[in-house]
Amino acid sequence: MNAQDAATKNYVDTHAVSKTGDTMTGTLDMNGCAITNLLNPSTAQGAATKSYVDKQDSAQIITLNSYVDTHAVSKSGDTMTGDLNMGGRMVKGLPVHYPPTTYLGSEASSWSQVTQLVNAEVQNAIKITKELITNTPKKSYSGYVPILEKNISRTGFVATASAVTTGDFQAYYAFNNLNVDGSNGGWATPAKKGWLQIKCPEAVTIWRVALKARAIDGKNITEWNFSGSNDGKTFEPLLTSTTKLLGSANAPLFFNISTTTAYQYYRLAIQASTGAEDLGVQVMQLYVLST
């Protein structure tokens, strides 16, 4: 068919695109020309105008921004709503200052921060331990009362008693048992009861006392108490005992005293005894707590 030949209706209908709508059977090459005045698409395969696409991009951007804001962690700071699994990786760039200025106790700390905190706690524990060791009273196992040469000793100690039998058995002899009983080996009273007292140069806290009856078989102290005072008049009981102090004993007995109070006077009071008169004490020694 030539360019100027007449065409049948059937030819036009099968070869030309109908203005009322049609379906392409091949590719439509616009050759650089525009398709204008389109409707917004109503199906998934419909052509879209630039205006429609721009609106969709803007809406999509808004939707993406909202999604990112609600699902991603903000660099400016954020709060997790679930656990963060580092997968074996490290968290870096944590603060290293010490002491922390805003530390509340729940923040993650850097290794430097942790070591400083631990070192500070260790040093504080060492300091507290040293203070406890320094300030904790220590038990002395050496007798506090020295060998006395008289009742009123030049050492500052003063020994007294309720009574004495003779000058050979004065109070200070219980603190000077260098010789056997009968010379200067102990204090003795003519009664079956009595008390022996030592006044120290200053108030001291004791934790133990050593006691031994006169070395005469049968003269036993069966009931006694031990007390302390700071005025020599009012005595506080420290120990009451029925443990026998036997005259036949070869060594003193040791009794623990539970007190934190320092006293200047310490007194042994004999409440009951066996045997004839002239009972007494050969050894009375104090053991103090020292700081």
mmCIF file of C-alpha atoms in Angstrom:
data_model
loop_
_atom_site.group_PDB
_atom_site.id
_atom_site.type_symbol
_atom_site.label_atom_id
_atom_site.label_comp_id
_atom_site.label_asym_id
_atom_site.label_seq_id
_atom_site.Cartn_x
_atom_site.Cartn_y
_atom_site.Cartn_z
ATOM 1 C CA MET A 1 0.000 0.000 0.000
ATOM 2 C CA ASN A 2 1.290 3.399 -1.055
ATOM 3 C CA ALA A 3 1.337 6.441 1.214
ATOM 4 C CA GLN A 4 -1.545 8.084 -0.722
ATOM 5 C CA ASP A 5 -3.723 4.949 -0.986
ATOM 6 C CA ALA A 6 -7.101 4.861 0.722
ATOM 7 C CA ALA A 7 -7.347 2.584 3.752
ATOM 8 C CA THR A 8 -10.258 0.503 4.817
ATOM 9 C CA LYS A 9 -11.864 0.926 8.216
ATOM 10 C CA ASN A 10 -10.647 -2.528 9.163
ATOM 11 C CA TYR A 11 -7.076 -1.580 8.351
ATOM 12 C CA VAL A 12 -7.285 1.540 10.500
ATOM 13 C CA ASP A 13 -8.970 -0.330 13.339
ATOM 14 C CA THR A 14 -6.248 -2.974 13.442
ATOM 15 C CA HIS A 15 -3.235 -0.728 12.886
ATOM 16 C CA ALA A 16 -4.035 2.627 14.595
ATOM 17 C CA VAL A 17 -4.478 3.433 18.317
ATOM 18 C CA SER A 18 -8.086 4.324 19.055
ATOM 19 C CA LYS A 19 -8.755 7.667 20.780
ATOM 20 C CA THR A 20 -11.359 5.956 22.934
ATOM 21 C CA GLY A 21 -8.693 3.665 24.440
ATOM 22 C CA ASP A 22 -6.677 0.777 23.125
ATOM 23 C CA THR A 23 -4.045 -1.846 23.906
ATOM 24 C CA MET A 24 -0.538 -1.721 22.482
ATOM 25 C CA THR A 25 0.841 -4.888 20.926
ATOM 26 C CA GLY A 26 4.345 -3.492 20.727
ATOM 27 C CA THR A 27 6.645 -0.880 22.230
ATOM 28 C CA LEU A 28 5.638 2.782 21.949
ATOM 29 C CA ASP A 29 8.768 4.877 21.322
ATOM 30 C CA MET A 30 7.978 8.504 22.201
ATOM 31 C CA ASN A 31 11.192 9.629 20.440
ATOM 32 C CA GLY A 32 11.867 12.289 23.083
ATOM 33 C CA CYS A 33 8.298 13.577 23.175
ATOM 34 C CA ALA A 34 6.205 13.855 26.306
ATOM 35 C CA ILE A 35 3.045 12.169 27.371
ATOM 36 C CA THR A 36 0.931 14.842 29.074
ATOM 37 C CA ASN A 37 -2.376 15.256 30.863
ATOM 38 C CA LEU A 38 -2.229 11.834 32.538
ATOM 39 C CA LEU A 39 -4.561 10.772 35.290
ATOM 40 C CA ASN A 40 -3.145 9.562 38.574
ATOM 41 C CA PRO A 41 -2.705 5.787 38.397
ATOM 42 C CA SER A 42 -5.445 3.571 39.789
ATOM 43 C CA THR A 43 -3.766 0.206 39.160
ATOM 44 C CA ALA A 44 -0.338 -1.181 39.967
ATOM 45 C CA GLN A 45 0.711 -1.026 36.276
ATOM 46 C CA GLY A 46 -0.787 2.411 35.561
ATOM 47 C CA ALA A 47 1.446 5.276 34.366
ATOM 48 C CA ALA A 48 2.178 7.880 37.027
ATOM 49 C CA THR A 49 2.542 11.623 36.624
ATOM 50 C CA LYS A 50 5.544 13.514 37.987
ATOM 51 C CA SER A 51 3.274 15.215 40.513
ATOM 52 C CA TYR A 52 2.015 11.848 41.747
ATOM 53 C CA VAL A 53 5.542 10.451 42.025
ATOM 54 C CA ASP A 54 6.794 13.547 43.902
ATOM 55 C CA LYS A 55 3.975 13.246 46.413
ATOM 56 C CA GLN A 56 4.683 9.569 46.909
ATOM 57 C CA ASP A 57 8.411 10.204 47.433
ATOM 58 C CA SER A 58 7.658 12.903 50.003
ATOM 59 C CA ALA A 59 5.230 10.634 51.865
ATOM 60 C CA GLN A 60 7.714 7.787 51.723
ATOM 61 C CA ILE A 61 10.470 10.032 53.094
ATOM 62 C CA ILE A 62 8.198 11.082 55.979
ATOM 63 C CA THR A 63 7.347 7.436 56.657
ATOM 64 C CA LEU A 64 11.018 6.408 56.551
ATOM 65 C CA ASN A 65 12.037 9.267 58.853
ATOM 66 C CA SER A 66 9.351 8.260 61.333
ATOM 67 C CA TYR A 67 10.453 4.631 61.152
ATOM 68 C CA VAL A 68 14.097 5.552 61.711
ATOM 69 C CA ASP A 69 13.205 7.846 64.611
ATOM 70 C CA THR A 70 11.234 5.128 66.385
ATOM 71 C CA HIS A 71 13.462 2.142 65.583
ATOM 72 C CA ALA A 72 17.055 3.416 65.394
ATOM 73 C CA VAL A 73 19.304 4.685 68.238
ATOM 74 C CA SER A 74 19.933 8.416 67.948
ATOM 75 C CA LYS A 75 23.574 9.570 67.947
ATOM 76 C CA SER A 76 22.587 12.484 70.183
ATOM 77 C CA GLY A 77 21.534 10.063 72.918
ATOM 78 C CA ASP A 78 18.677 7.627 73.347
ATOM 79 C CA THR A 79 17.120 4.999 75.611
ATOM 80 C CA MET A 80 17.119 1.302 74.758
ATOM 81 C CA THR A 81 13.836 -0.605 75.138
ATOM 82 C CA GLY A 82 15.527 -4.009 74.862
ATOM 83 C CA ASP A 83 18.870 -5.723 75.348
ATOM 84 C CA LEU A 84 21.800 -4.790 73.137
ATOM 85 C CA ASN A 85 23.808 -7.866 72.178
ATOM 86 C CA MET A 86 27.302 -6.738 71.272
ATOM 87 C CA GLY A 87 28.108 -10.098 69.698
ATOM 88 C CA GLY A 88 31.532 -10.178 71.336
ATOM 89 C CA ARG A 89 32.349 -6.627 70.235
ATOM 90 C CA MET A 90 33.578 -3.792 72.465
ATOM 91 C CA VAL A 91 31.973 -0.531 73.561
ATOM 92 C CA LYS A 92 34.610 2.199 73.227
ATOM 93 C CA GLY A 93 34.906 5.861 74.068
ATOM 94 C CA LEU A 94 33.529 5.611 77.625
ATOM 95 C CA PRO A 95 34.488 8.375 80.140
ATOM 96 C CA VAL A 96 37.745 7.883 82.040
ATOM 97 C CA HIS A 97 37.502 10.755 84.544
ATOM 98 C CA TYR A 98 37.629 10.009 88.277
ATOM 99 C CA PRO A 99 35.911 10.789 90.458
ATOM 100 C CA PRO A 100 32.875 10.922 88.147
ATOM 101 C CA THR A 101 30.816 14.085 88.228
ATOM 102 C CA THR A 102 27.490 12.563 87.131
ATOM 103 C CA TYR A 103 27.930 8.962 88.241
ATOM 104 C CA LEU A 104 24.630 7.587 89.556
ATOM 105 C CA GLY A 105 25.585 3.935 89.835
ATOM 106 C CA SER A 106 23.873 2.520 86.698
ATOM 107 C CA GLU A 107 26.192 3.907 84.022
ATOM 108 C CA ALA A 108 28.667 1.771 82.099
ATOM 109 C CA SER A 109 32.236 2.528 83.101
ATOM 110 C CA SER A 110 35.443 2.382 81.106
ATOM 111 C CA TRP A 111 38.210 -0.005 82.128
ATOM 112 C CA SER A 112 40.197 2.993 83.318
ATOM 113 C CA GLN A 113 37.255 4.184 85.388
ATOM 114 C CA VAL A 114 36.690 0.724 86.869
ATOM 115 C CA THR A 115 40.347 0.261 87.795
ATOM 116 C CA GLN A 116 40.429 3.683 89.434
ATOM 117 C CA LEU A 117 37.269 2.921 91.392
ATOM 118 C CA VAL A 118 38.563 -0.513 92.416
ATOM 119 C CA ASN A 119 41.955 0.876 93.380
ATOM 120 C CA ALA A 120 40.268 3.586 95.427
ATOM 121 C CA GLU A 121 38.139 0.983 97.224
ATOM 122 C CA VAL A 122 41.166 -1.228 97.820
ATOM 123 C CA GLN A 123 43.126 1.681 99.263
ATOM 124 C CA ASN A 124 40.155 2.622 101.435
ATOM 125 C CA ALA A 125 39.851 -0.987 102.648
ATOM 126 C CA ILE A 126 43.581 -1.040 103.432
ATOM 127 C CA LYS A 127 43.223 2.236 105.332
ATOM 128 C CA ILE A 128 40.250 0.943 107.332
ATOM 129 C CA THR A 129 42.061 -2.327 108.058
ATOM 130 C CA LYS A 130 45.134 -0.446 109.262
ATOM 131 C CA GLU A 131 42.961 1.758 111.461
ATOM 132 C CA LEU A 132 41.225 -1.299 112.897
ATOM 133 C CA ILE A 133 44.540 -3.007 113.542
ATOM 134 C CA THR A 134 45.971 0.160 115.052
ATOM 135 C CA ASN A 135 42.945 0.969 117.189
ATOM 136 C CA THR A 136 41.974 -2.567 118.191
ATOM 137 C CA PRO A 137 43.146 -3.273 121.740
ATOM 138 C CA LYS A 138 45.797 -5.976 121.934
ATOM 139 C CA LYS A 139 46.024 -8.552 124.674
ATOM 140 C CA SER A 140 49.231 -8.377 126.650
ATOM 141 C CA TYR A 141 50.438 -11.740 127.938
ATOM 142 C CA SER A 142 53.017 -10.157 130.226
ATOM 143 C CA GLY A 143 51.944 -9.335 133.756
ATOM 144 C CA TYR A 144 51.199 -5.650 134.268
ATOM 145 C CA VAL A 145 52.098 -5.369 137.964
ATOM 146 C CA PRO A 146 55.869 -5.443 138.495
ATOM 147 C CA ILE A 147 57.654 -6.963 141.495
ATOM 148 C CA LEU A 148 56.807 -4.634 144.382
ATOM 149 C CA GLU A 149 59.350 -3.801 147.063
ATOM 150 C CA LYS A 150 56.834 -2.144 149.419
ATOM 151 C CA ASN A 151 53.092 -1.639 149.788
ATOM 152 C CA ILE A 152 53.597 1.873 148.445
ATOM 153 C CA SER A 153 56.033 1.107 145.654
ATOM 154 C CA ARG A 154 58.341 3.489 143.878
ATOM 155 C CA THR A 155 56.861 2.031 140.672
ATOM 156 C CA GLY A 156 53.604 3.871 141.387
ATOM 157 C CA PHE A 157 51.604 0.806 142.460
ATOM 158 C CA VAL A 158 49.984 0.645 145.905
ATOM 159 C CA ALA A 159 48.993 -2.675 147.522
ATOM 160 C CA THR A 160 46.466 -2.785 150.377
ATOM 161 C CA ALA A 161 44.461 -5.451 152.161
ATOM 162 C CA SER A 162 41.596 -5.805 154.608
ATOM 163 C CA ALA A 163 44.045 -7.106 157.248
ATOM 164 C CA VAL A 164 47.386 -8.910 157.626
ATOM 165 C CA THR A 165 48.472 -11.567 160.105
ATOM 166 C CA THR A 166 51.992 -10.258 160.655
ATOM 167 C CA GLY A 167 54.555 -8.110 158.922
ATOM 168 C CA ASP A 168 55.797 -11.191 157.085
ATOM 169 C CA PHE A 169 52.556 -11.403 155.069
ATOM 170 C CA GLN A 170 51.889 -7.878 153.873
ATOM 171 C CA ALA A 171 49.711 -7.038 150.884
ATOM 172 C CA TYR A 172 52.559 -6.362 148.458
ATOM 173 C CA TYR A 173 53.962 -9.876 149.010
ATOM 174 C CA ALA A 174 51.215 -11.195 146.696
ATOM 175 C CA PHE A 175 52.976 -9.173 143.981
ATOM 176 C CA ASN A 176 56.458 -10.244 145.032
ATOM 177 C CA ASN A 177 56.548 -14.035 145.348
ATOM 178 C CA LEU A 178 60.277 -14.364 144.818
ATOM 179 C CA ASN A 179 60.696 -16.454 147.968
ATOM 180 C CA VAL A 180 58.760 -19.332 149.471
ATOM 181 C CA ASP A 181 55.748 -18.793 151.711
ATOM 182 C CA GLY A 182 56.841 -17.807 155.200
ATOM 183 C CA SER A 183 59.393 -15.270 154.058
ATOM 184 C CA ASN A 184 57.765 -12.953 151.549
ATOM 185 C CA GLY A 185 55.789 -15.440 149.481
ATOM 186 C CA GLY A 186 52.264 -14.136 149.923
ATOM 187 C CA TRP A 187 49.658 -12.071 151.700
ATOM 188 C CA ALA A 188 47.769 -13.608 154.637
ATOM 189 C CA THR A 189 44.806 -12.434 156.703
ATOM 190 C CA PRO A 190 43.861 -13.688 160.209
ATOM 191 C CA ALA A 191 40.197 -14.053 159.113
ATOM 192 C CA LYS A 192 38.477 -16.583 156.863
ATOM 193 C CA LYS A 193 37.385 -13.742 154.600
ATOM 194 C CA GLY A 194 39.134 -10.639 153.391
ATOM 195 C CA TRP A 195 40.219 -8.629 150.378
ATOM 196 C CA LEU A 196 43.447 -7.807 148.548
ATOM 197 C CA GLN A 197 43.713 -4.701 146.379
ATOM 198 C CA ILE A 198 46.148 -3.152 143.948
ATOM 199 C CA LYS A 199 46.038 0.489 142.886
ATOM 200 C CA CYS A 200 47.661 1.091 139.497
ATOM 201 C CA PRO A 201 49.509 4.305 138.543
ATOM 202 C CA GLU A 202 46.749 4.942 136.004
ATOM 203 C CA ALA A 203 43.463 3.404 134.899
ATOM 204 C CA VAL A 204 43.932 0.321 132.698
ATOM 205 C CA THR A 205 41.593 -2.139 131.018
ATOM 206 C CA ILE A 206 42.337 -5.748 131.827
ATOM 207 C CA TRP A 207 41.300 -8.897 130.012
ATOM 208 C CA ARG A 208 42.700 -11.528 132.386
ATOM 209 C CA VAL A 209 43.724 -12.022 135.994
ATOM 210 C CA ALA A 210 45.999 -14.717 137.501
ATOM 211 C CA LEU A 211 45.303 -15.948 141.051
ATOM 212 C CA LYS A 212 46.923 -18.452 143.387
ATOM 213 C CA ALA A 213 46.164 -19.162 147.042
ATOM 214 C CA ARG A 214 48.874 -19.360 149.724
ATOM 215 C CA ALA A 215 50.980 -22.473 149.301
ATOM 216 C CA ILE A 216 49.603 -24.269 152.353
ATOM 217 C CA ASP A 217 47.595 -27.426 151.766
ATOM 218 C CA GLY A 218 44.029 -27.161 153.052
ATOM 219 C CA LYS A 219 43.864 -23.371 153.025
ATOM 220 C CA ASN A 220 41.612 -23.075 149.995
ATOM 221 C CA ILE A 221 39.596 -20.129 148.708
ATOM 222 C CA THR A 222 36.216 -21.522 147.648
ATOM 223 C CA GLU A 223 34.152 -18.430 146.799
ATOM 224 C CA TRP A 224 35.442 -15.078 145.617
ATOM 225 C CA ASN A 225 34.778 -12.113 143.352
ATOM 226 C CA PHE A 226 36.919 -9.682 141.427
ATOM 227 C CA SER A 227 35.970 -6.030 140.908
ATOM 228 C CA GLY A 228 37.261 -2.692 139.631
ATOM 229 C CA SER A 229 36.996 0.921 140.780
ATOM 230 C CA ASN A 230 38.224 4.369 139.889
ATOM 231 C CA ASP A 231 37.817 5.975 143.311
ATOM 232 C CA GLY A 232 38.697 3.099 145.624
ATOM 233 C CA LYS A 233 35.203 3.243 147.140
ATOM 234 C CA THR A 234 32.641 2.149 144.594
ATOM 235 C CA PHE A 235 33.592 -1.152 142.963
ATOM 236 C CA GLU A 236 32.040 -2.670 139.844
ATOM 237 C CA PRO A 237 31.877 -6.493 139.824
ATOM 238 C CA LEU A 238 33.879 -8.015 136.986
ATOM 239 C CA LEU A 239 33.848 -11.697 137.920
ATOM 240 C CA THR A 240 32.158 -13.852 140.566
ATOM 241 C CA SER A 241 33.396 -17.412 140.900
ATOM 242 C CA THR A 242 33.213 -20.583 142.958
ATOM 243 C CA THR A 243 36.294 -21.998 141.259
ATOM 244 C CA LYS A 244 38.554 -23.156 144.099
ATOM 245 C CA LEU A 245 41.939 -21.571 144.527
ATOM 246 C CA LEU A 246 43.810 -24.442 146.123
ATOM 247 C CA GLY A 247 46.681 -24.009 148.539
ATOM 248 C CA SER A 248 48.212 -27.174 147.086
ATOM 249 C CA ALA A 249 48.319 -25.762 143.543
ATOM 250 C CA ASN A 250 51.738 -25.345 141.981
ATOM 251 C CA ALA A 251 50.724 -22.596 139.530
ATOM 252 C CA PRO A 252 48.144 -19.823 139.386
ATOM 253 C CA LEU A 253 44.842 -20.113 137.575
ATOM 254 C CA PHE A 254 43.961 -17.634 134.807
ATOM 255 C CA PHE A 255 40.508 -16.075 134.537
ATOM 256 C CA ASN A 256 39.289 -14.011 131.587
ATOM 257 C CA ILE A 257 37.646 -10.679 132.381
ATOM 258 C CA SER A 258 35.006 -9.264 130.029
ATOM 259 C CA THR A 259 35.095 -5.474 130.254
ATOM 260 C CA THR A 260 35.975 -2.461 128.118
ATOM 261 C CA THR A 261 36.226 -0.076 131.074
ATOM 262 C CA ALA A 262 39.559 1.047 132.454
ATOM 263 C CA TYR A 263 39.917 0.991 136.240
ATOM 264 C CA GLN A 264 42.676 2.196 138.525
ATOM 265 C CA TYR A 265 41.799 -0.095 141.461
ATOM 266 C CA TYR A 266 41.363 -3.881 141.239
ATOM 267 C CA ARG A 267 40.234 -5.935 144.227
ATOM 268 C CA LEU A 268 39.970 -9.634 145.009
ATOM 269 C CA ALA A 269 37.367 -10.274 147.735
ATOM 270 C CA ILE A 270 37.378 -13.701 149.442
ATOM 271 C CA GLN A 271 33.817 -14.699 150.358
ATOM 272 C CA ALA A 272 34.387 -18.239 151.649
ATOM 273 C CA SER A 273 37.341 -20.517 152.445
ATOM 274 C CA THR A 274 38.308 -23.809 154.036
ATOM 275 C CA GLY A 275 40.935 -24.631 156.625
ATOM 276 C CA ALA A 276 42.086 -22.614 159.608
ATOM 277 C CA GLU A 277 42.657 -18.892 159.592
ATOM 278 C CA ASP A 278 45.664 -17.293 157.949
ATOM 279 C CA LEU A 279 44.420 -17.969 154.451
ATOM 280 C CA GLY A 280 45.697 -15.670 151.770
ATOM 281 C CA VAL A 281 46.992 -15.100 148.250
ATOM 282 C CA GLN A 282 50.422 -15.869 146.888
ATOM 283 C CA VAL A 283 49.885 -14.579 143.330
ATOM 284 C CA MET A 284 47.642 -11.834 141.961
ATOM 285 C CA GLN A 285 48.578 -10.520 138.534
ATOM 286 C CA LEU A 286 46.770 -8.340 135.974
ATOM 287 C CA TYR A 287 46.944 -8.629 132.184
ATOM 288 C CA VAL A 288 45.940 -5.494 130.302
ATOM 289 C CA LEU A 289 44.607 -4.544 126.892
ATOM 290 C CA SER A 290 46.933 -2.147 125.083
ATOM 291 C CA THR A 291 46.463 -0.103 121.916
#
